[in-house]
Short mmCIF file of C-alpha atoms and ligand atoms in Angstrom, two decimals:
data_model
loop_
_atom_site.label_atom_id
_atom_site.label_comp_id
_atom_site.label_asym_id
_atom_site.label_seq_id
_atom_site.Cartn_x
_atom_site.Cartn_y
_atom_site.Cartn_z
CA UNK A 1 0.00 0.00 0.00
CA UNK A 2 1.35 3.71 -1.48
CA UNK A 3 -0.02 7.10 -0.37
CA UNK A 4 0.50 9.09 -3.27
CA UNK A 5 0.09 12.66 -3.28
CA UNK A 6 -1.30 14.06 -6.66
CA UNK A 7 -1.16 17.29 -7.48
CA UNK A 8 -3.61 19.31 -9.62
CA UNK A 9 -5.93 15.75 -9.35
CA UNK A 10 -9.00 18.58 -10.25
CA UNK A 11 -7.53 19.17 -13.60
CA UNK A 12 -7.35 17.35 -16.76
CA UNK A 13 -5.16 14.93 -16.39
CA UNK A 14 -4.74 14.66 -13.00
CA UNK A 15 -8.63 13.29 -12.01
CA UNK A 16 -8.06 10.54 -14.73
CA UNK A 17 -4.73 9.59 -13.22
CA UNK A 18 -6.55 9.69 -9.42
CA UNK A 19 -9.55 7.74 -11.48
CA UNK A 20 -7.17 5.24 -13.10
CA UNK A 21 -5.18 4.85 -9.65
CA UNK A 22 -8.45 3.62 -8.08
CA UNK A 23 -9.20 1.02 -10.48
CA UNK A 24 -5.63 -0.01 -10.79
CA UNK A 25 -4.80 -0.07 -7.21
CA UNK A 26 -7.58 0.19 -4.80
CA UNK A 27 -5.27 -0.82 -1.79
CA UNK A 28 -3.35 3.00 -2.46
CA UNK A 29 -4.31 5.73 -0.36
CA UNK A 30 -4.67 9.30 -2.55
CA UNK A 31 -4.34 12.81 -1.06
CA UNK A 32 -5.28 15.57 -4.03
CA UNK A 33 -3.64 19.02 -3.52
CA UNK A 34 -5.27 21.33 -5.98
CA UNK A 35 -5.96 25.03 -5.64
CA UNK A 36 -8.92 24.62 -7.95
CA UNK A 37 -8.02 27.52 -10.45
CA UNK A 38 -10.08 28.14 -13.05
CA UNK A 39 -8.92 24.88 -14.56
CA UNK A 40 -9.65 22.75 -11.65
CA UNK A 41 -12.98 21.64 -11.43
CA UNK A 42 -14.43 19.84 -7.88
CA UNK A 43 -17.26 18.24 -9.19
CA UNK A 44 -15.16 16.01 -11.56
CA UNK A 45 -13.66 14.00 -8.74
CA UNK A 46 -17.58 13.68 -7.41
CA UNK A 47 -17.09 9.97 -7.73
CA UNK A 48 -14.33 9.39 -5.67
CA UNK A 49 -15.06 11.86 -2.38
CA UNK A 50 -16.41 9.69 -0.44
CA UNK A 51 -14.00 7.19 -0.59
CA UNK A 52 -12.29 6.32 2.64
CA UNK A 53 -8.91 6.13 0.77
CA UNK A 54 -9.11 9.40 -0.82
CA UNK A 55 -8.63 13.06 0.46
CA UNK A 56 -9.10 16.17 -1.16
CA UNK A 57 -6.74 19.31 -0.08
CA UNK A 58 -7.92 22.71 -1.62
CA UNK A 59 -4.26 23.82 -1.70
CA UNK A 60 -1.66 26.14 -3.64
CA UNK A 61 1.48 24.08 -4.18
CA UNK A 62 3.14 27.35 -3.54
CA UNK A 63 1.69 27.39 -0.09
CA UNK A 64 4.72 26.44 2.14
CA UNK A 65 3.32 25.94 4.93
CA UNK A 66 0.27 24.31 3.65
CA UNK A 67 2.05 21.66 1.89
CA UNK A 68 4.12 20.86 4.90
CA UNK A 69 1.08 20.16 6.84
CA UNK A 70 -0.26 17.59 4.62
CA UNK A 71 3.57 15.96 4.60
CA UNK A 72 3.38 15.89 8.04
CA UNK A 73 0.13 14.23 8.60
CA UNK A 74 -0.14 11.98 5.38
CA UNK A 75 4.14 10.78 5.41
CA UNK A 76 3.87 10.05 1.46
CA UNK A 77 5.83 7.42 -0.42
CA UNK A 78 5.09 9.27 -3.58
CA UNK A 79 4.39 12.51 -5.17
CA UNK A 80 3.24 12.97 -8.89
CA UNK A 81 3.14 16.53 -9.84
CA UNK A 82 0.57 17.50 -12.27
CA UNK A 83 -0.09 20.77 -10.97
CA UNK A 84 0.06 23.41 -13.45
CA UNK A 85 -0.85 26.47 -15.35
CA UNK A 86 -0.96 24.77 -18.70
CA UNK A 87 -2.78 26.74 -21.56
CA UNK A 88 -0.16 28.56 -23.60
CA UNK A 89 -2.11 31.07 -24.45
CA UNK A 90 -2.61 32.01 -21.56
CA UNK A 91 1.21 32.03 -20.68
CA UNK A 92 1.55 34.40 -23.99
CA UNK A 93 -0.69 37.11 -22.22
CA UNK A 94 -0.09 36.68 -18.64
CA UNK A 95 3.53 34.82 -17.41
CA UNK A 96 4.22 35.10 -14.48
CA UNK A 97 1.84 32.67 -13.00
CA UNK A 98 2.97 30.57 -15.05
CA UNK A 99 6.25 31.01 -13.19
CA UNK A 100 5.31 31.20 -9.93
CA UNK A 101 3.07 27.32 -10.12
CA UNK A 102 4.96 25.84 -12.45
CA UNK A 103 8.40 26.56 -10.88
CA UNK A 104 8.02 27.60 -7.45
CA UNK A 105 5.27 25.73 -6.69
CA UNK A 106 7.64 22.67 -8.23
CA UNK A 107 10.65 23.95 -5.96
CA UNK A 108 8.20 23.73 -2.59
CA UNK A 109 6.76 20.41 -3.49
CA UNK A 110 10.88 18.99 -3.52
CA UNK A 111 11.66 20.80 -0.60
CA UNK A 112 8.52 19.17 1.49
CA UNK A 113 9.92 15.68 -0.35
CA UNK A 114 13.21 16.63 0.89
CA UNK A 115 12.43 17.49 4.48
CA UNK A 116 9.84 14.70 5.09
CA UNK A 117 11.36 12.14 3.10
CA UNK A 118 10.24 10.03 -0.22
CA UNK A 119 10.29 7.29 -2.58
CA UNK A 120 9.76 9.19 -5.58
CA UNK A 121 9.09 12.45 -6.44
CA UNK A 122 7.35 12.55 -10.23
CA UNK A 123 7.29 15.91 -12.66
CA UNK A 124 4.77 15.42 -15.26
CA UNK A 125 6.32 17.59 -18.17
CA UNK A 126 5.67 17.86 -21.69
CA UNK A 127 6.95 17.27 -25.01
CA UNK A 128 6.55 21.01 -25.19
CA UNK A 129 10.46 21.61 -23.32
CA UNK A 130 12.25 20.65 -27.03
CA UNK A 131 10.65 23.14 -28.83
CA UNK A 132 9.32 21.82 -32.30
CA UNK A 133 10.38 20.65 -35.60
CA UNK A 134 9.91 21.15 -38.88
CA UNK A 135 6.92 20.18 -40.40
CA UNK A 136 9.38 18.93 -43.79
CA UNK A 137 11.08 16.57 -41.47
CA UNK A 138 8.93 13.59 -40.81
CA UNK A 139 11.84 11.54 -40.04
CA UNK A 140 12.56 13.42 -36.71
CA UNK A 141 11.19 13.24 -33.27
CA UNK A 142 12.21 14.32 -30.27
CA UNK A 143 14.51 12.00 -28.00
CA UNK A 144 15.59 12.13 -24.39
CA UNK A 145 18.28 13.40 -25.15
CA UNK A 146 17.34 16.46 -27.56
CA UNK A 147 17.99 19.81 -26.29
CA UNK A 148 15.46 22.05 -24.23
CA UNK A 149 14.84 24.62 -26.78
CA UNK A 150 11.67 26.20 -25.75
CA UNK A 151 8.83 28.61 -27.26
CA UNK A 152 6.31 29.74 -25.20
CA UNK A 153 6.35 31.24 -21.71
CA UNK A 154 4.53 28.11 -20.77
CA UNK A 155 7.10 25.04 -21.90
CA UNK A 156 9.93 27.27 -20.72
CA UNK A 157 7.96 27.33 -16.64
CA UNK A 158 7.97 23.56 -17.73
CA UNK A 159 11.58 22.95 -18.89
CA UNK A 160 12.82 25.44 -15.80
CA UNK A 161 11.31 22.90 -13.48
CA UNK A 162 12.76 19.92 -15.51
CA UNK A 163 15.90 21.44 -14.92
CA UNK A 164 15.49 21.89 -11.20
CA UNK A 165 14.12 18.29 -10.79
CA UNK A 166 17.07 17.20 -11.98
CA UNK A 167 19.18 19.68 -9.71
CA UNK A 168 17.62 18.21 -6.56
CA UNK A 169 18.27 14.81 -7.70
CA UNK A 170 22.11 15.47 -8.31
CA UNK A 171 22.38 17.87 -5.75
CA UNK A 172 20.54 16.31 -2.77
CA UNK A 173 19.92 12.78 -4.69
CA UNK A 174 16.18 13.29 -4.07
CA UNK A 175 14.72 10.30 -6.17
CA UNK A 176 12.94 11.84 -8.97
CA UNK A 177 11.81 10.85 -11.97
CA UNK A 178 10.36 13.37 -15.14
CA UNK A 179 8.23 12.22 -17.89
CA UNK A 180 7.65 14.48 -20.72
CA UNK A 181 4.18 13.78 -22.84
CA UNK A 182 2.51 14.78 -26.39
CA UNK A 183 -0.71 16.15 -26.71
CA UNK A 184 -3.90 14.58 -24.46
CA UNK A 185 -6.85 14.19 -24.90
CA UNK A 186 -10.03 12.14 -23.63
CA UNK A 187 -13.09 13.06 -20.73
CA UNK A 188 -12.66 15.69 -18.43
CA UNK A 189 -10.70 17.80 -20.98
CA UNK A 190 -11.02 21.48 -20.14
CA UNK A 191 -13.54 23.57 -22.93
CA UNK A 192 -10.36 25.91 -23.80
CA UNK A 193 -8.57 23.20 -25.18
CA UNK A 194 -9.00 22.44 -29.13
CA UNK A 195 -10.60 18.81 -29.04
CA UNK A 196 -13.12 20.08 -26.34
CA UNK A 197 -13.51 23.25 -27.83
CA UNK A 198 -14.38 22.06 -31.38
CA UNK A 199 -16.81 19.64 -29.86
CA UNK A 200 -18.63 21.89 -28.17
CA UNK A 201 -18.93 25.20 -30.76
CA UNK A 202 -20.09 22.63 -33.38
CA UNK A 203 -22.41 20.99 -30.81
CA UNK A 204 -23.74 24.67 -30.79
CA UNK A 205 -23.19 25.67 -34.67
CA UNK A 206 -20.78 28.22 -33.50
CA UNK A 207 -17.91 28.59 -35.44
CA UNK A 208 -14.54 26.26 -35.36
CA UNK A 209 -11.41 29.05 -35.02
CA UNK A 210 -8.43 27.47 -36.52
CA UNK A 211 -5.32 29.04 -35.87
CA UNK A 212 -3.50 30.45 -39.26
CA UNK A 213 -3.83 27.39 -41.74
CA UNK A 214 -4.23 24.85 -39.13
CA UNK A 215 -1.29 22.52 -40.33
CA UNK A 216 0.68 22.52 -37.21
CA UNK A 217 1.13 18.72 -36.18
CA UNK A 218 0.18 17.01 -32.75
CA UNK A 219 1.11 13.88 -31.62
CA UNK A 220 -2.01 13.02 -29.89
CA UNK A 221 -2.18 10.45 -26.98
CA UNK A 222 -5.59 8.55 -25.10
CA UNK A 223 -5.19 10.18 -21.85
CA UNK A 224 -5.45 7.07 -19.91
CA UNK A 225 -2.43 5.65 -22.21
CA UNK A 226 -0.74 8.36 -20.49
CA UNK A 227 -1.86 7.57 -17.00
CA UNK A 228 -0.73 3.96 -17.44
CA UNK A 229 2.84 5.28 -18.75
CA UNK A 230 2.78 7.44 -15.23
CA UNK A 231 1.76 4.54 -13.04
CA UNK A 232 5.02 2.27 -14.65
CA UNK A 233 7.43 5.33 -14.27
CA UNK A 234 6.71 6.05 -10.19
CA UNK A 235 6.77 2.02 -9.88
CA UNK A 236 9.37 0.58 -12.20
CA UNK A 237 11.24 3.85 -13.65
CA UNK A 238 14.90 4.67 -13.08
CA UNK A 239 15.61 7.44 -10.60
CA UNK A 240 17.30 9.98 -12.32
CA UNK A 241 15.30 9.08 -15.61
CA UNK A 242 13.04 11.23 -18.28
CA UNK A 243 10.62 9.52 -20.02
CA UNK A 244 9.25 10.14 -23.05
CA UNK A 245 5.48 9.49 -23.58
CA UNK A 246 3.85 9.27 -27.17
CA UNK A 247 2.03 7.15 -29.11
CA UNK A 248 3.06 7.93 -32.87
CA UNK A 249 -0.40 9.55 -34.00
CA UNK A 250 0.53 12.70 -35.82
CA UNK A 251 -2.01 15.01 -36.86
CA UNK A 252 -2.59 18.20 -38.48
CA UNK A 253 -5.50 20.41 -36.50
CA UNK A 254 -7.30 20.92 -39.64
CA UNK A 255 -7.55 17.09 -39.65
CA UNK A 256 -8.67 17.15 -36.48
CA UNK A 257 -11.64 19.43 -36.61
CA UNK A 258 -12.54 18.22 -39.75
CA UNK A 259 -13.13 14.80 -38.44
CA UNK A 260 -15.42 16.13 -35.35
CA UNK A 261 -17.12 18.20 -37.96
CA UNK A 262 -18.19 14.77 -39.76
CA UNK A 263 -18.56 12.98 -36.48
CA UNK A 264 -20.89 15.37 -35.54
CA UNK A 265 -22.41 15.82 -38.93
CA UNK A 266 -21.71 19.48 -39.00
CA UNK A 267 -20.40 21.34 -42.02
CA UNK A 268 -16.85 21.93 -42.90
CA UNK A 269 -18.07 25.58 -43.28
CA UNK A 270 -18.03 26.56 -39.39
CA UNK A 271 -14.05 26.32 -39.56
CA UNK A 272 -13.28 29.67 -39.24
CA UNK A 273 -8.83 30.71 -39.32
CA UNK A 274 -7.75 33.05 -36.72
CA UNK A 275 -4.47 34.71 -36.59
CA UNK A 276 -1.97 32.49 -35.63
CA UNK A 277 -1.04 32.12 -32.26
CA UNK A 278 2.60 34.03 -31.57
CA UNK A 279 5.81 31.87 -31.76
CA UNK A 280 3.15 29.03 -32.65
CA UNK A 281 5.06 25.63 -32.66
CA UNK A 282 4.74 23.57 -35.90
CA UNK A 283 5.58 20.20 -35.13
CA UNK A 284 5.42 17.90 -32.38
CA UNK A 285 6.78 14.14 -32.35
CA UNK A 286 7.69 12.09 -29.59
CA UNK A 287 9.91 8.71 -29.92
CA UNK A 288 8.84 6.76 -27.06
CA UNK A 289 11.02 4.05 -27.32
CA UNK A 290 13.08 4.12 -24.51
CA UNK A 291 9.88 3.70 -21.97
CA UNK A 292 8.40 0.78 -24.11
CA UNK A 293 12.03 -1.11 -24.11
CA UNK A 294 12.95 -0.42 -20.25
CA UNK A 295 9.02 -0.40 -18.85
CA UNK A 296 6.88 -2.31 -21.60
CA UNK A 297 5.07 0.46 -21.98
CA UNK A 298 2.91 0.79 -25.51
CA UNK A 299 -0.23 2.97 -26.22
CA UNK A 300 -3.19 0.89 -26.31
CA UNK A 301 -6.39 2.93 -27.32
CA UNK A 302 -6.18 3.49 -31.54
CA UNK A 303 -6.95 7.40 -32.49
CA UNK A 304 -10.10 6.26 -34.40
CA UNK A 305 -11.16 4.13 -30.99
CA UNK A 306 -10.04 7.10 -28.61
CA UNK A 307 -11.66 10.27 -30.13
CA UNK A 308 -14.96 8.19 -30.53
CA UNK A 309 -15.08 7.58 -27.09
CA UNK A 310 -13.92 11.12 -26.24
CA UNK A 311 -17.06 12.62 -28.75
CA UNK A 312 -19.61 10.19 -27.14
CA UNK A 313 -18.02 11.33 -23.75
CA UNK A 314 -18.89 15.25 -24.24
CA UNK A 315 -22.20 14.17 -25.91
CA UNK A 316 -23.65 12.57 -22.63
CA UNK A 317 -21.86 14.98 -20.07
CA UNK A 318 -23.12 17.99 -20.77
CA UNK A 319 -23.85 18.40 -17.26
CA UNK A 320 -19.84 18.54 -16.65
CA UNK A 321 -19.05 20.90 -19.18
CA UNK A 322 -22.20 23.23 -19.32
CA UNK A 323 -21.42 24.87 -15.95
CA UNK A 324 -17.88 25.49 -17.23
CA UNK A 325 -19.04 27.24 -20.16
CA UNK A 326 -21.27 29.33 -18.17
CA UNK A 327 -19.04 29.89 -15.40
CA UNK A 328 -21.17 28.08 -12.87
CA UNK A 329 -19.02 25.47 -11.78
CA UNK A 330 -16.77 28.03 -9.87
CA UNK A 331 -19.77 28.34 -7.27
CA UNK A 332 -19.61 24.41 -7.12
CA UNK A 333 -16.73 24.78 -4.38
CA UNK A 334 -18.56 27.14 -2.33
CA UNK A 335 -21.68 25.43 -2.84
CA UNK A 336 -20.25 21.98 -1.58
CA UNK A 337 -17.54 23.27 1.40
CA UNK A 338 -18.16 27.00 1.77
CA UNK A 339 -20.50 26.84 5.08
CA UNK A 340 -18.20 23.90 6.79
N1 NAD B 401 -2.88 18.42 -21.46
C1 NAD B 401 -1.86 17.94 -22.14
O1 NAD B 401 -2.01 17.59 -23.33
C2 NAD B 401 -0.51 17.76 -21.48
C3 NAD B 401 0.50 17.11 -22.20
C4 NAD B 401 1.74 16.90 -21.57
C5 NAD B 401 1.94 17.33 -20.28
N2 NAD B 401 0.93 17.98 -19.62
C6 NAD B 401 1.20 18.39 -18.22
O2 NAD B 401 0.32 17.63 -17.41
C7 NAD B 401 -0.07 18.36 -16.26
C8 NAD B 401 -1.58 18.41 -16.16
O3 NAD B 401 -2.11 19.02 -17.34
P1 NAD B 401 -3.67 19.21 -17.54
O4 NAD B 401 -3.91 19.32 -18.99
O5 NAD B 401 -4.40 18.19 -16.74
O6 NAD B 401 -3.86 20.65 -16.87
P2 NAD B 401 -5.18 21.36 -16.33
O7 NAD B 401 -4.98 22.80 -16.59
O8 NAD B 401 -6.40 20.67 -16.84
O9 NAD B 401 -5.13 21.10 -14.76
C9 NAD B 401 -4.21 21.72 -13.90
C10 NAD B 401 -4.70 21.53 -12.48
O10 NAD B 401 -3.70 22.11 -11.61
C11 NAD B 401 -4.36 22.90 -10.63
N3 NAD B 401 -3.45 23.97 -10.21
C12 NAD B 401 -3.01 25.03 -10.94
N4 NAD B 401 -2.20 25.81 -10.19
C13 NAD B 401 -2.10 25.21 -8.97
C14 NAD B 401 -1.40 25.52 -7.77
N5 NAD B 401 -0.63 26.61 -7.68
N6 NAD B 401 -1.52 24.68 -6.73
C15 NAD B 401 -2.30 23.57 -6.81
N7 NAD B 401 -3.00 23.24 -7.89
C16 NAD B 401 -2.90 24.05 -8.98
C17 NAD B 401 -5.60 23.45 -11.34
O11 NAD B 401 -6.59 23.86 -10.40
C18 NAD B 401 -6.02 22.24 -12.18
O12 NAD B 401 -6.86 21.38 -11.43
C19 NAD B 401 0.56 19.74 -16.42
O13 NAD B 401 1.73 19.76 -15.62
C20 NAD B 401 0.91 19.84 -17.88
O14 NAD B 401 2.04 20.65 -18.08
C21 NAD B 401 -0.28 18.20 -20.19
#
């Protein structure tokens, strides 16, 4: 039995990692530490609050103190660290929070680790840290070993803590690990994000804004593929390590909207192109080859299989994502734990 703290377990990724967790390994116990920003959402980890083995912590990761409490009374074995400001455009018109959660908040986390002592301290990081490649250069992808060489105020927060991950390990030989991912996608994906987005303006006949031509390329992974990949690294991966996560599925975002446009039997005409975003990247490819040779790791959910189940997914949960789009859900909170 683990007790795993998870970190920004309101968010995307993180309440399908908590959801896989509990399927996976029911014997675990699972403290959540999320300050429920805008992109943390309560009422998606409804299913798992009353569960004896869970706890939620409505908590800033840059919260000292805070986060040495909850060291102190739940002694972790391990802490995965999904916590973050993620949406880069969002980092293009407002940094510095960016900064101060994605490193800082990184920084306290290892120092709690540090003081309190751990088996493993995870980053979750992103493909985003080596920058892109050209879209004329299908035979590349990025390695372990290519350079940080970052774009956006957003993957360079996420390639500064990389870097001090790895300080802490060789400097205080904290046990870390850091596993950098492509492009998610599956339930619970916030409405700002293009898959979500699309779905939802052409569930509404509003129109589809592409940026610029929309040929920049994603490599595009089932989100629980990714949760798997996590649940290896913490167990099996080499301290020290990065890990690449990807599962080969390259696509333009034209191609992308286009096919939830037929899905949804909605015409090609609602694409509308925006201006591009700034410093846009064009290409992203991951080589995951060194986690499926060392951890046996392979994708499992096709593209065709995965974005079918993601559609029908937003189709019969309106109920999570209409509050979001109205703002309601931020009241949820309050509603829920703001009299106790
Ligand atoms: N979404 C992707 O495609 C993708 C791909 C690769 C890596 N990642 C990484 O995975 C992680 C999770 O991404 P996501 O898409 O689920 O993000 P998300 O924006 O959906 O969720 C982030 C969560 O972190 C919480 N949070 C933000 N600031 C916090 C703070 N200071 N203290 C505590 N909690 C805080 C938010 O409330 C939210 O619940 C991020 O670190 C991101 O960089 C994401």
């Amino acid at each position: 039995m683990k007790r795993i703290i998870v970190t920004g377990g309101a968010g995307f990724i993180g309440s399908n990692f908590i959801f896989y967790m509990r399927q996976a390994h029911p014997e675990d116990r699972l403290i959540c530490l999320d300050k429920l920003t805008y992109a943390g959402n309560l009422s998606t980890l409804a299913p798992v609050m009353g569960d004896g083995n869970f706890r939620f912590c409505k908590t800033d990761i840059c919260d000292r103190e805070a986060v040495y409490r909850i060291f102190e009374e739940e002694k972790p074995d391990i802490v995965v660290n999904f916590a973050a400001e993620s949406h880069v455009d969002r980092s293009i018109e407002n940094p510095s929070i960016f900064l101060e959660t994605n490193i800082i908040g990184t920084s306290v986390l290892m120092d709690a680790c540090r003081k309190y002592g751990i088996e493993r301290y995870h980053q979750v990081s992103t493909d985003e840290v080596y920058g892109d490649l050209p879209l004329d250069r299908p035979d590349l992808f990025f390695t372990e070993e290519t350079p940080i060489h970052t774009s956006s105020p957003y993957s360079s927060s996420k390639a500064s803590a990389d870097l001090l991950v790895l300080a802490y390990h060789r400097t205080y030989g904290l046990p870390v690990s850091i596993s950098r991912c492509s492009n998610n996608y599956g339930p619970y994906h916030f409405p700002e994000k293009l898959i979500p987005l699309m779905i939802i303006n052409a569930l509404h006949d509003e129109p589809l804004p592409v940026y610029g031509a929309g040929l920049n390329v994603r490599d595009w992974l089932y989100v629980e593929d990714h949760c798997k990949a996590i649940d290896l690294v913490i167990r099996n991966g080499r301290v020290g390590e990065v890990y690449n996560i990807g599962g080969h599925n390259e696509m333009q975002n034209i191609e992308i909207v286009r096919l939830i446009c037929d899905r949804l039997h909605k015409p090609e005409s609602l694409i509308t192109h925006v201006t591009d975003r700034k410093g846009h990247d064009l290409r992203y490819a991951i080589d995951p080859s060194k986690i499926h040779r060392e951890l046996g790791w392979l994708p499992e959910t096709k593209f065709a299989d995965g974005i079918e189940k993601t559609i029908d997914w937003y189709l019969k949960h309106e109920d999570w994502w209409q509050p979001i789009v109205t703002g309601e859900y931020r009241n949820y909170y309050e509603r829920m734990y703001g009299n106790r």
